[in-house]
Short mmCIF file of C-alpha atoms in Angstrom, two decimals:
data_model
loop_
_atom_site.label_atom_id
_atom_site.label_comp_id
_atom_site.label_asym_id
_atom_site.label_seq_id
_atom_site.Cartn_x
_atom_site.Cartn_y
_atom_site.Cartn_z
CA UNK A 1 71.81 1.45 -21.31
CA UNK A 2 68.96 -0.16 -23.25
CA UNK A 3 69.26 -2.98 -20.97
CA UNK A 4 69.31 -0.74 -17.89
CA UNK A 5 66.21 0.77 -18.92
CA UNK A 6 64.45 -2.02 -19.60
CA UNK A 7 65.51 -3.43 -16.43
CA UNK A 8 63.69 0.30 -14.41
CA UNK A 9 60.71 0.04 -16.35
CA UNK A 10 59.91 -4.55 -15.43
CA UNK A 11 60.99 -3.03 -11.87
CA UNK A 12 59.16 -0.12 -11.97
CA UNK A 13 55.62 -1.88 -13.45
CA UNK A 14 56.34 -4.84 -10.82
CA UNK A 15 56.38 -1.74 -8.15
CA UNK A 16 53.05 -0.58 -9.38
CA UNK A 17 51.25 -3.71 -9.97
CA UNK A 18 52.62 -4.42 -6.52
CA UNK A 19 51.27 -0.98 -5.11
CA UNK A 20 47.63 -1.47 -6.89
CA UNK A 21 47.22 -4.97 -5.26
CA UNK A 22 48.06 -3.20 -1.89
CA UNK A 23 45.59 -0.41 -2.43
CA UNK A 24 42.93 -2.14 -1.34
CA UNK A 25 44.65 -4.27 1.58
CA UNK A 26 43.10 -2.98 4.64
CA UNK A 27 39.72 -2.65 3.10
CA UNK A 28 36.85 -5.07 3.61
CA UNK A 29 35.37 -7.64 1.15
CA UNK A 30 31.89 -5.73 1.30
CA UNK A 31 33.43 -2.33 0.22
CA UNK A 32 35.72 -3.40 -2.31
CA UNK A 33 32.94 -5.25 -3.98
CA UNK A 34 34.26 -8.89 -4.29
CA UNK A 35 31.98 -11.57 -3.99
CA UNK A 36 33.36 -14.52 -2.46
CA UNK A 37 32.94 -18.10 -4.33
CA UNK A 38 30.24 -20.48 -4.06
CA UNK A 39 31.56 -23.20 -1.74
CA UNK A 40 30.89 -26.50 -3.42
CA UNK A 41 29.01 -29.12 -1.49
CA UNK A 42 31.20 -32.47 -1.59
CA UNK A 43 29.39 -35.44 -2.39
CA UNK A 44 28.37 -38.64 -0.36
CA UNK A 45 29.29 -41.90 -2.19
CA UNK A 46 27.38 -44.28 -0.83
CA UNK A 47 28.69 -47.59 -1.36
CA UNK A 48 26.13 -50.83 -1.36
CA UNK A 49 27.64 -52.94 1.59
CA UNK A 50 30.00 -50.96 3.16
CA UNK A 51 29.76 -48.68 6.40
CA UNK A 52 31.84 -45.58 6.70
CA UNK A 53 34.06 -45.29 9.45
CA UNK A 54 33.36 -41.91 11.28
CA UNK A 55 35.10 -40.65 14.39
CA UNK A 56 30.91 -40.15 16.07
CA UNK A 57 31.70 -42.76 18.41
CA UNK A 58 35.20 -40.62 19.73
CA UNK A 59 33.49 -37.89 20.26
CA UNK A 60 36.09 -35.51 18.45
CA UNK A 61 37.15 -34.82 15.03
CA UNK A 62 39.97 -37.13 13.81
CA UNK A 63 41.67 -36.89 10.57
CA UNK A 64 41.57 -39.41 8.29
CA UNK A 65 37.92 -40.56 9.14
CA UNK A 66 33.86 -39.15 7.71
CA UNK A 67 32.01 -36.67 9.55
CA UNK A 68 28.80 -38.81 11.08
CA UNK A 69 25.35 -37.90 10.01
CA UNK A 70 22.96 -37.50 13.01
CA UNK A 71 19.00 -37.29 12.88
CA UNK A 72 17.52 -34.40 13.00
CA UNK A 73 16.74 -33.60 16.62
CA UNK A 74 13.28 -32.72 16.79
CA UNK A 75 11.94 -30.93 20.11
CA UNK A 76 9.12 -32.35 22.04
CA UNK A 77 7.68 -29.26 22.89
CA UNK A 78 6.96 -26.21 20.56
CA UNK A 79 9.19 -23.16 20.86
CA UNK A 80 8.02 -20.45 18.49
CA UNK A 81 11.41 -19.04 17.91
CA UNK A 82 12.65 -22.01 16.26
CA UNK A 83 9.63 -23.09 14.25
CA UNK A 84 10.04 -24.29 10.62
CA UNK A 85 6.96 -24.11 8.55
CA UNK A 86 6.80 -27.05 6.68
CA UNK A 87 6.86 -27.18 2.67
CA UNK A 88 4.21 -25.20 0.79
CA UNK A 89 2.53 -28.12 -0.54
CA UNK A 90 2.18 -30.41 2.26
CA UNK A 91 0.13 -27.22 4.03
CA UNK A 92 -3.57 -27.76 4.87
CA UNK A 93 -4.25 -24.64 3.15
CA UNK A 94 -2.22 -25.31 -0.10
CA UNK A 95 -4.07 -25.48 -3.69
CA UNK A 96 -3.42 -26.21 -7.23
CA UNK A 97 -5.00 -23.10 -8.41
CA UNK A 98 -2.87 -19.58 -7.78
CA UNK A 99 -4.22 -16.96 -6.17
CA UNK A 100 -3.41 -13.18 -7.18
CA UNK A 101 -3.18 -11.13 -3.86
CA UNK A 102 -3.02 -7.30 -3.63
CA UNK A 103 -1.78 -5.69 -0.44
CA UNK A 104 -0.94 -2.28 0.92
CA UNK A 105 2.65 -2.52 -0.28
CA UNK A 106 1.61 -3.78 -3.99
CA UNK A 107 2.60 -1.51 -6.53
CA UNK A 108 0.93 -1.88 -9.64
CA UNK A 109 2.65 -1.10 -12.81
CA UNK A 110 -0.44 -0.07 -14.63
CA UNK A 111 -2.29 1.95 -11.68
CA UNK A 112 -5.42 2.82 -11.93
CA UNK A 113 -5.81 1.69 -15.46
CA UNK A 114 -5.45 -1.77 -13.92
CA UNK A 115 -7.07 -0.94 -11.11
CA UNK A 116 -10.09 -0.69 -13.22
CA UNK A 117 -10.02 -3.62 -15.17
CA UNK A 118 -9.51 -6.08 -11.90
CA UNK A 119 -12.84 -4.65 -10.65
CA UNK A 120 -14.56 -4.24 -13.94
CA UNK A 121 -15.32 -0.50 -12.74
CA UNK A 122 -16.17 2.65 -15.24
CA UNK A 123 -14.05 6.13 -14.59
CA UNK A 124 -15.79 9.28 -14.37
CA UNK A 125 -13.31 12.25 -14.07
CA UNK A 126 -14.60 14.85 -11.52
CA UNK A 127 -16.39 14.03 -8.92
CA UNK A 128 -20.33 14.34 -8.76
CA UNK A 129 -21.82 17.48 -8.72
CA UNK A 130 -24.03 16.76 -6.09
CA UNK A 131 -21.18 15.97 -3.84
CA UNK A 132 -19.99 19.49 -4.15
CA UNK A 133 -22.89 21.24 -4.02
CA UNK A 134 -23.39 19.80 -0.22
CA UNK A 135 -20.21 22.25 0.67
CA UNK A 136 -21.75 25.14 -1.40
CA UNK A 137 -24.30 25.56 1.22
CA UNK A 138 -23.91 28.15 4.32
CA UNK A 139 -25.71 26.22 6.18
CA UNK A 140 -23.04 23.35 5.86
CA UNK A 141 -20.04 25.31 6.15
CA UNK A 142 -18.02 25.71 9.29
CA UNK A 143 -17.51 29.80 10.88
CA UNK A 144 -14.52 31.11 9.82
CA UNK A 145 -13.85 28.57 7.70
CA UNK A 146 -10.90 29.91 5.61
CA UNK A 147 -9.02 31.43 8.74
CA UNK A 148 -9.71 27.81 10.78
CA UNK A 149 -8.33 25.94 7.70
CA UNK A 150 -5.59 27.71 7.28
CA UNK A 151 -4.44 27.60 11.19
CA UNK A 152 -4.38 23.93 10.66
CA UNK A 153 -2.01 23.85 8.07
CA UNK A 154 0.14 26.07 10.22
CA UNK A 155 0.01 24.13 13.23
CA UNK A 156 0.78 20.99 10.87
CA UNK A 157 3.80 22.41 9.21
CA UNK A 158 5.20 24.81 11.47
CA UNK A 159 3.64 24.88 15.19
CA UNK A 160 3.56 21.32 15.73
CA UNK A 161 7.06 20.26 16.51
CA UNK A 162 10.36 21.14 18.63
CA UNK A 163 13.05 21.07 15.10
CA UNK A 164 13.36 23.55 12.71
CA UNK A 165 10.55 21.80 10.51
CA UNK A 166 8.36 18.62 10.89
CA UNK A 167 8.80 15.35 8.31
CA UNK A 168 6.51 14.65 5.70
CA UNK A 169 5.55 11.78 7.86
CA UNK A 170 4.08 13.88 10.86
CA UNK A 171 2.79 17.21 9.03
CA UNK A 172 0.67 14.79 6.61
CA UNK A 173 -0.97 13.00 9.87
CA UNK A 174 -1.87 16.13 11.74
CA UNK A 175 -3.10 18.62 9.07
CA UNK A 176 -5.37 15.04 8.13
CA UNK A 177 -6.23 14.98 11.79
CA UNK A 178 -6.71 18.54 12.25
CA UNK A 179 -8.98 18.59 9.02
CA UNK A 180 -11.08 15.94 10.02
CA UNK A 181 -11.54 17.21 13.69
CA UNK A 182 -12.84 20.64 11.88
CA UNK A 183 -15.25 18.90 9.95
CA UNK A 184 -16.69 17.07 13.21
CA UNK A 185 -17.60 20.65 14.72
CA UNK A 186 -21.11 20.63 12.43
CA UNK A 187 -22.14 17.76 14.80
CA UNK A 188 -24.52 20.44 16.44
CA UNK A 189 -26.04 21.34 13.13
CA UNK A 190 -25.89 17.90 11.74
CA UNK A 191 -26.60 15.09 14.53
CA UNK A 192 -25.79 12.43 12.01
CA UNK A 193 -22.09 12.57 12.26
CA UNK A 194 -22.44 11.23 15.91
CA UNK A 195 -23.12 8.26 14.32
CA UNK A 196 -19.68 7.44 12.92
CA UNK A 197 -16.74 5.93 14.27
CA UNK A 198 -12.92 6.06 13.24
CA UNK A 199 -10.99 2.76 13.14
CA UNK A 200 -7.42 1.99 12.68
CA UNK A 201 -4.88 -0.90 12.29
CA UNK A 202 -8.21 -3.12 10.96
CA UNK A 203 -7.36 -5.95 8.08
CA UNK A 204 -9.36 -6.83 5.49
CA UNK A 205 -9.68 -9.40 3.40
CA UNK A 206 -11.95 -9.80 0.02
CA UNK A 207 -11.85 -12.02 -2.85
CA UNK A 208 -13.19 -12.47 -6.05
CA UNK A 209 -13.16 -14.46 -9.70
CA UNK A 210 -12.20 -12.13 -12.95
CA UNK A 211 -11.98 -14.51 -16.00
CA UNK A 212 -10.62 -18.02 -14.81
CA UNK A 213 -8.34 -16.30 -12.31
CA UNK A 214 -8.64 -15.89 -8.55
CA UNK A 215 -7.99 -12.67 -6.76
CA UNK A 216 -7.71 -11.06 -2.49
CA UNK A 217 -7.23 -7.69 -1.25
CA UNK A 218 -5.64 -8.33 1.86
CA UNK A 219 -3.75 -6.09 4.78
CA UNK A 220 -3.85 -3.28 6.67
CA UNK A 221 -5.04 0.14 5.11
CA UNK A 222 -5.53 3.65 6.53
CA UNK A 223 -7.77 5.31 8.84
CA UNK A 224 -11.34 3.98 8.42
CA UNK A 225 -14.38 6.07 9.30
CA UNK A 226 -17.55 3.63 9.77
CA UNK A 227 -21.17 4.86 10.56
CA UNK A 228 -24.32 3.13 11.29
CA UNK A 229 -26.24 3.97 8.24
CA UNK A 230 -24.93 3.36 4.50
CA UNK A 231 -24.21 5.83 2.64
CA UNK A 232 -27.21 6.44 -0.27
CA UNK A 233 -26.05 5.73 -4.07
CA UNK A 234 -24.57 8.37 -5.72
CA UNK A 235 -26.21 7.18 -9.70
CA UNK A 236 -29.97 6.24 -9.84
CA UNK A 237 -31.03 2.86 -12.10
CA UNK A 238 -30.80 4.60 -15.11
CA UNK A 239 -27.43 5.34 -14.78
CA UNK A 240 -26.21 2.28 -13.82
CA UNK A 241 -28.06 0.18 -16.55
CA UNK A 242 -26.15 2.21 -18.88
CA UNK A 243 -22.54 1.37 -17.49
CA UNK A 244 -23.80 -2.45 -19.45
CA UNK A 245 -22.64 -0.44 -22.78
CA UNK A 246 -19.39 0.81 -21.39
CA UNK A 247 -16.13 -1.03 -23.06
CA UNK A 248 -13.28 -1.83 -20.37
CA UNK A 249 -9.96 -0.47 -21.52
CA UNK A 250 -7.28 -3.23 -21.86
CA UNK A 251 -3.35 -3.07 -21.32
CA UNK A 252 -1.99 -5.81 -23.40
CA UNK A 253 0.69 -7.35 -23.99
CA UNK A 254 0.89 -6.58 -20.31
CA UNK A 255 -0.64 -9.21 -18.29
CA UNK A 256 -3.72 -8.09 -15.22
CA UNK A 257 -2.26 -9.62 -12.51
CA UNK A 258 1.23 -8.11 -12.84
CA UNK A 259 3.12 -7.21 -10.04
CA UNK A 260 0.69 -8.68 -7.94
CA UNK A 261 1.26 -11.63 -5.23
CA UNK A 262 1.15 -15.29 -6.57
CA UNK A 263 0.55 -17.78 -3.86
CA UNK A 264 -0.82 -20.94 -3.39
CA UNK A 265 -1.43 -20.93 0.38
CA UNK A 266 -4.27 -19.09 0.87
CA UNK A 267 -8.27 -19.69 2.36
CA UNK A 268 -11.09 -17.79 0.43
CA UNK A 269 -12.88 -15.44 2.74
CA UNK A 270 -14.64 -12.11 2.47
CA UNK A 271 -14.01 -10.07 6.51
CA UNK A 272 -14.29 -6.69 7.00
CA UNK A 273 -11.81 -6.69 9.96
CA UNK A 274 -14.89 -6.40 12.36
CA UNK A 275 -17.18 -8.61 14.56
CA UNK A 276 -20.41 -9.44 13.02
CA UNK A 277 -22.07 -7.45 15.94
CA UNK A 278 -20.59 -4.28 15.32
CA UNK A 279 -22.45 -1.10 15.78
CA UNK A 280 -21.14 0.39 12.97
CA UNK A 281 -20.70 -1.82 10.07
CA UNK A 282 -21.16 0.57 6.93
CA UNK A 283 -17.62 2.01 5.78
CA UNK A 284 -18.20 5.90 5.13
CA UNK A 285 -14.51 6.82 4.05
CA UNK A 286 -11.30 6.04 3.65
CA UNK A 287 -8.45 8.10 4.70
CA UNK A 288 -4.79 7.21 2.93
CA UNK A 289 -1.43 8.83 3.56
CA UNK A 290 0.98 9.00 1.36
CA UNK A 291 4.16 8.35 3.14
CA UNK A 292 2.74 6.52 5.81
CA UNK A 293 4.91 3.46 5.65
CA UNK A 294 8.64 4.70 5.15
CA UNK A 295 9.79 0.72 3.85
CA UNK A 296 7.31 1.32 0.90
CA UNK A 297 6.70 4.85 -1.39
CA UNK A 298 4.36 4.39 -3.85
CA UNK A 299 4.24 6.76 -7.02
CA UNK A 300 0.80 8.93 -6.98
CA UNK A 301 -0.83 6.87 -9.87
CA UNK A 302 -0.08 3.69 -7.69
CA UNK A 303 -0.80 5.58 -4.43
CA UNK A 304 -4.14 5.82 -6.22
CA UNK A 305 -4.83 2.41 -7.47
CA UNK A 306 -3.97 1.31 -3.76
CA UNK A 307 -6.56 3.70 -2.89
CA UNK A 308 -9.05 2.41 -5.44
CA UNK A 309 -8.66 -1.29 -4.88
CA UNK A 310 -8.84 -0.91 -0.85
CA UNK A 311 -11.95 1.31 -1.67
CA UNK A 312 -13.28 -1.44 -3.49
CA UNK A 313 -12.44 -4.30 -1.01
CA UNK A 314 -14.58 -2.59 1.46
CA UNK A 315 -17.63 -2.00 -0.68
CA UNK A 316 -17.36 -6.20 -1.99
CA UNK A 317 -17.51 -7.09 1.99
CA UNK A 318 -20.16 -5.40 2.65
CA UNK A 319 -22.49 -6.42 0.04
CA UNK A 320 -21.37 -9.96 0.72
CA UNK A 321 -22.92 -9.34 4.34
CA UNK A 322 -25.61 -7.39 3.02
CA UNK A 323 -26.63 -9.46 0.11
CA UNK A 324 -25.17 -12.26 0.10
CA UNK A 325 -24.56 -14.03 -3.15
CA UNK A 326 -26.90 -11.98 -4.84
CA UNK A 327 -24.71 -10.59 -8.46
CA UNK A 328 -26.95 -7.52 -9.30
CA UNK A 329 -27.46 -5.56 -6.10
CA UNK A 330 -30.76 -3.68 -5.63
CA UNK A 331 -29.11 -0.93 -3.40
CA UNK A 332 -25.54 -0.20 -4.76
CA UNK A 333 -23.16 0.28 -2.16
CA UNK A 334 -20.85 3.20 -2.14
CA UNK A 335 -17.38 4.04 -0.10
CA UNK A 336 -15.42 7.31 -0.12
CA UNK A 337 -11.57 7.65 -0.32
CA UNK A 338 -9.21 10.39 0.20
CA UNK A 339 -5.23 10.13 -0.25
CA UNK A 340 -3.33 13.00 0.76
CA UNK A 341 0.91 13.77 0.88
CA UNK A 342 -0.07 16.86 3.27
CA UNK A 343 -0.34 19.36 0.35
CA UNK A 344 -1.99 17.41 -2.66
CA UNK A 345 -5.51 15.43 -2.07
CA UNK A 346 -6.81 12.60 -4.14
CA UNK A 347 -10.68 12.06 -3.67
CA UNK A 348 -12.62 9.34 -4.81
CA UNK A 349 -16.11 8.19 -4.76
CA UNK A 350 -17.39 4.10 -5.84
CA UNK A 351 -20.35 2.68 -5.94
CA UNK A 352 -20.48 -1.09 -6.03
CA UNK A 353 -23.43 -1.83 -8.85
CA UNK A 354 -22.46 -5.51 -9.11
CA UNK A 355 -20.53 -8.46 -7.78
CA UNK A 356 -20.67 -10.56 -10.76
CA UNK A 357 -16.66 -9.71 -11.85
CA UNK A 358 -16.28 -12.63 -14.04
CA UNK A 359 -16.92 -11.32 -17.92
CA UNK A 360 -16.59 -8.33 -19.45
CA UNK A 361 -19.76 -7.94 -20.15
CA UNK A 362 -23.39 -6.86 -18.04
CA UNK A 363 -23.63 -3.86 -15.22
CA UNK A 364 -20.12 -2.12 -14.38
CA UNK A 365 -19.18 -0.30 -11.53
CA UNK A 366 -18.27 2.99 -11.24
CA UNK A 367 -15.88 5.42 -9.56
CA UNK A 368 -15.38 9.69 -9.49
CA UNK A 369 -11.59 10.32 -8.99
CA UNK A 370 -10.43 13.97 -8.54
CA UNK A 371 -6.74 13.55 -8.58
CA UNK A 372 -3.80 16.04 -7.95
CA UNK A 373 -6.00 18.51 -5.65
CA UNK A 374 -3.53 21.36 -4.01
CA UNK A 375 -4.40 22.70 -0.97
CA UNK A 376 -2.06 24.90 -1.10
CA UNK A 377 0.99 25.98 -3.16
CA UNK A 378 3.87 26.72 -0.13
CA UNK A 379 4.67 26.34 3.25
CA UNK A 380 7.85 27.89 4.23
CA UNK A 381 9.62 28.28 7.16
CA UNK A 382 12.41 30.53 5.88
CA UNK A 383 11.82 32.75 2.73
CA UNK A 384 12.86 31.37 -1.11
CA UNK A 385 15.45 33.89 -2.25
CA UNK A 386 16.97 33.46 -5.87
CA UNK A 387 19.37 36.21 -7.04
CA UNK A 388 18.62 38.65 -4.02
CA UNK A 389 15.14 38.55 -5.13
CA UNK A 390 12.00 36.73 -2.34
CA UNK A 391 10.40 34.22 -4.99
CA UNK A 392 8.35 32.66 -2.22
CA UNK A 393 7.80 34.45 1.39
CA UNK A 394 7.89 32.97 4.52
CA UNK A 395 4.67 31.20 5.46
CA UNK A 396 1.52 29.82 4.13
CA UNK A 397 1.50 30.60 0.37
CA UNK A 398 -1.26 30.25 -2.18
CA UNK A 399 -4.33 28.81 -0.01
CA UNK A 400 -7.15 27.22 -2.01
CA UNK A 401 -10.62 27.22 -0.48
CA UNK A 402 -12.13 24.74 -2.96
CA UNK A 403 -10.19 22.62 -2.06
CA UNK A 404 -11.06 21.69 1.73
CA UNK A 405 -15.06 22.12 0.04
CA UNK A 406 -13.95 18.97 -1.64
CA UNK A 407 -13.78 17.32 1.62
CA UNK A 408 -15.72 18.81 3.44
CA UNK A 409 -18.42 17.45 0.81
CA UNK A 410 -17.62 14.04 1.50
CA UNK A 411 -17.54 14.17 4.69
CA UNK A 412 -21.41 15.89 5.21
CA UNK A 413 -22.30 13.23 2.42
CA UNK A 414 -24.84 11.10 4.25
CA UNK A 415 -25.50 13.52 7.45
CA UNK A 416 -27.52 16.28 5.29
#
């Protein structure tokens, strides 16, 4: 019996060992997670003297004899969809020293901490309190303003689409479009906003020295609104000889230029993505959305540094074509920024003081960041019921005014 037993139970285990290494029989390599084995190369021996015998001259594989090596056949005519770039460092662009790139799909670990250091720029929470008195004004406020405001977040998030409720994607774009195309009615009151342009799909490209280390903004950022006049500085002299005593924060152990692009391959060049006879060549703002590309999401403090160092990379071209290599500008040169998810805003104001970004010490710049703005606290197509109780209604919900004053205020800035 014991023998019988044991004889069940070696059958029995062989039955389900057999069973588990059929489980996954009909399944592919990809799903069942098995990684294949790295094929090793075999290697030539090359003997001093001898010639291989290869079956090239049969024109057919025979066993027994070496595969023949061919030249590379090179074309005599160029055909882009087979081009190989040749080796990094035979390139007529290639250098020793590395350059440190940030583009719109870098996402710094720091944010705006290092945001600040790489551009040797001094925060100011809030943003200036002249800014916001512009929108204070009734002479610089639209009619109806609440009631017009609040119909474009409608028409964003529920009127504009044929589904049940529109992506982030397309409600962001049209409550910034619808927002910006309110602001534009005080052209009849304010003839300066005639002057100004909106530009798209425009690549920049700025560099500068911090320390011993060599650093570009490059690529494509959001919707660019340019105007014919600069906009005026936002601190007077006083102010900005007294960023000289300000002490940049530092991050260590963790190095600057982390998570940024190291290349080698690159050509030094400050362009503002326009001709140099281009009616409008002053950048005004900068409008960001937040999930405008869907291959890259960026966390809000990073959405912000992007914003920051774009901001930036617009203000150094311009006093490069304004001023040239002069470090200490006379007439600061300031840019606007706004980020927005289609509910929260970021705004942000710099002024360029300097372009002397090697030390730590001497004149800093300075930027105003408001950060984490709601416009508005709920948009809901259907009502929020929790234990047969409404917790949010169907609808806009929980409107803030101040918060289109905000940007309303930098848009007027420079056309009152």
């Amino acid at each position: 019996k014991l023998l019988d037993l044991r004889r069940l139970s070696t059958h029995g285990g062989a039955m389900a060992s057999h069973l588990q290494a059929r489980r996954h029989f009909a399944v592919s390599r990809c799903l069942t997670a098995k990684v294949p084995p790295e094929r090793k190369p075999r290697e030539r021996v090359e003997i001093p003297g001898l010639e291989m015998v290869t079956y090239g001259e049969r024109m057919h594989y025979v066993p027994g004899l070496s595969k023949p090596v061919h030249p590379q056949w090179e074309r005599d005519y160029k055909d882009p969809r087979h081009y190989r770039s040749p080796p990094a460092h035979e390139m007529p662009l290639y250098k020793e020293k590395p350059c440190y790139v940030y583009n719109q799909r870098t996402s710094a670990l720091e944010g705006v901490r290092q945001a600040l250091w790489l551009t040797k720029t001094k925060l100011i929470c809030g943003l200036p309190p002249q800014l916001l008195s512009l929108a204070e004004s009734p002479a610089n406020q639209i009619p109806d303003q609440d009631e017009r405001v609040q119909n474009a977040i409608k028409h964003a998030r529920f009127w504009d689409t044929t589904e049940e409720r529109p992506g982030k994607e397309k409600y962001s774009n049209t409550l910034l479009l619808n927002l910006l195309h309110l602001c534009a009615t005080l052209q009849s009151s304010h003839p300066a906003i005639g002057r100004r342009i909106l530009a798209e799909k425009y690549s920049l490209a700025a560099t500068w020295k911090r320390g011993e280390d060599l650093f570009q903004i490059r690529g494509q950022n959001g919707l660019l609104q340019n105007c014919m006049d600069p906009l005026p500085e936002v601190s007077g002299k006083q102010e900005v000889g007294d960023t000289a005593d300000h002490v940049l924060e530092t991050f260590y152990p963790v190095s600057p230029t982390i998570d940024l692009q190291k290349v080698n391959v690159y050509k030094e060049m400050n362009c503002s993505g326009f001709r140099g006879d281009y009616p409008y060549p002053h950048a005004h703002t900068l409008y960001f959305l937040e999930g405008a590309d869907p291959r890259c999401k960026l966390r809000p403090e990073q959405f912000r540094a992007k914003m920051f160092m774009f901001t930036f990379g617009n203000a150094l071209v311009r006093a490069h074509n304004l001023y040239g290599p002069q470090r200490v500008l006379d007439r600061p040169v300031t840019v606007q920024a706004v980020g927005t998810n289609g509910r929260i805003f970021q705004f942000m104001v710099f002024q360029l003081n300097t372009t002397d970004l090697s030390g730590d010490d001497g004149i800093k710049n300075q930027v105003w960041l408001d950060e984490d703005v709601e416009l508005y606290d709920f948009a809901k197509v259907r009502p929020l019921i929790k234990k047969k109780q409404v917790k949010v209604p169907a609808g806009l919900a929980g409107y803030k005014p101040e918060t289109f004053s905000k940007f309303l205020a930098l848009y007027l800035h420079g056309a009152v």
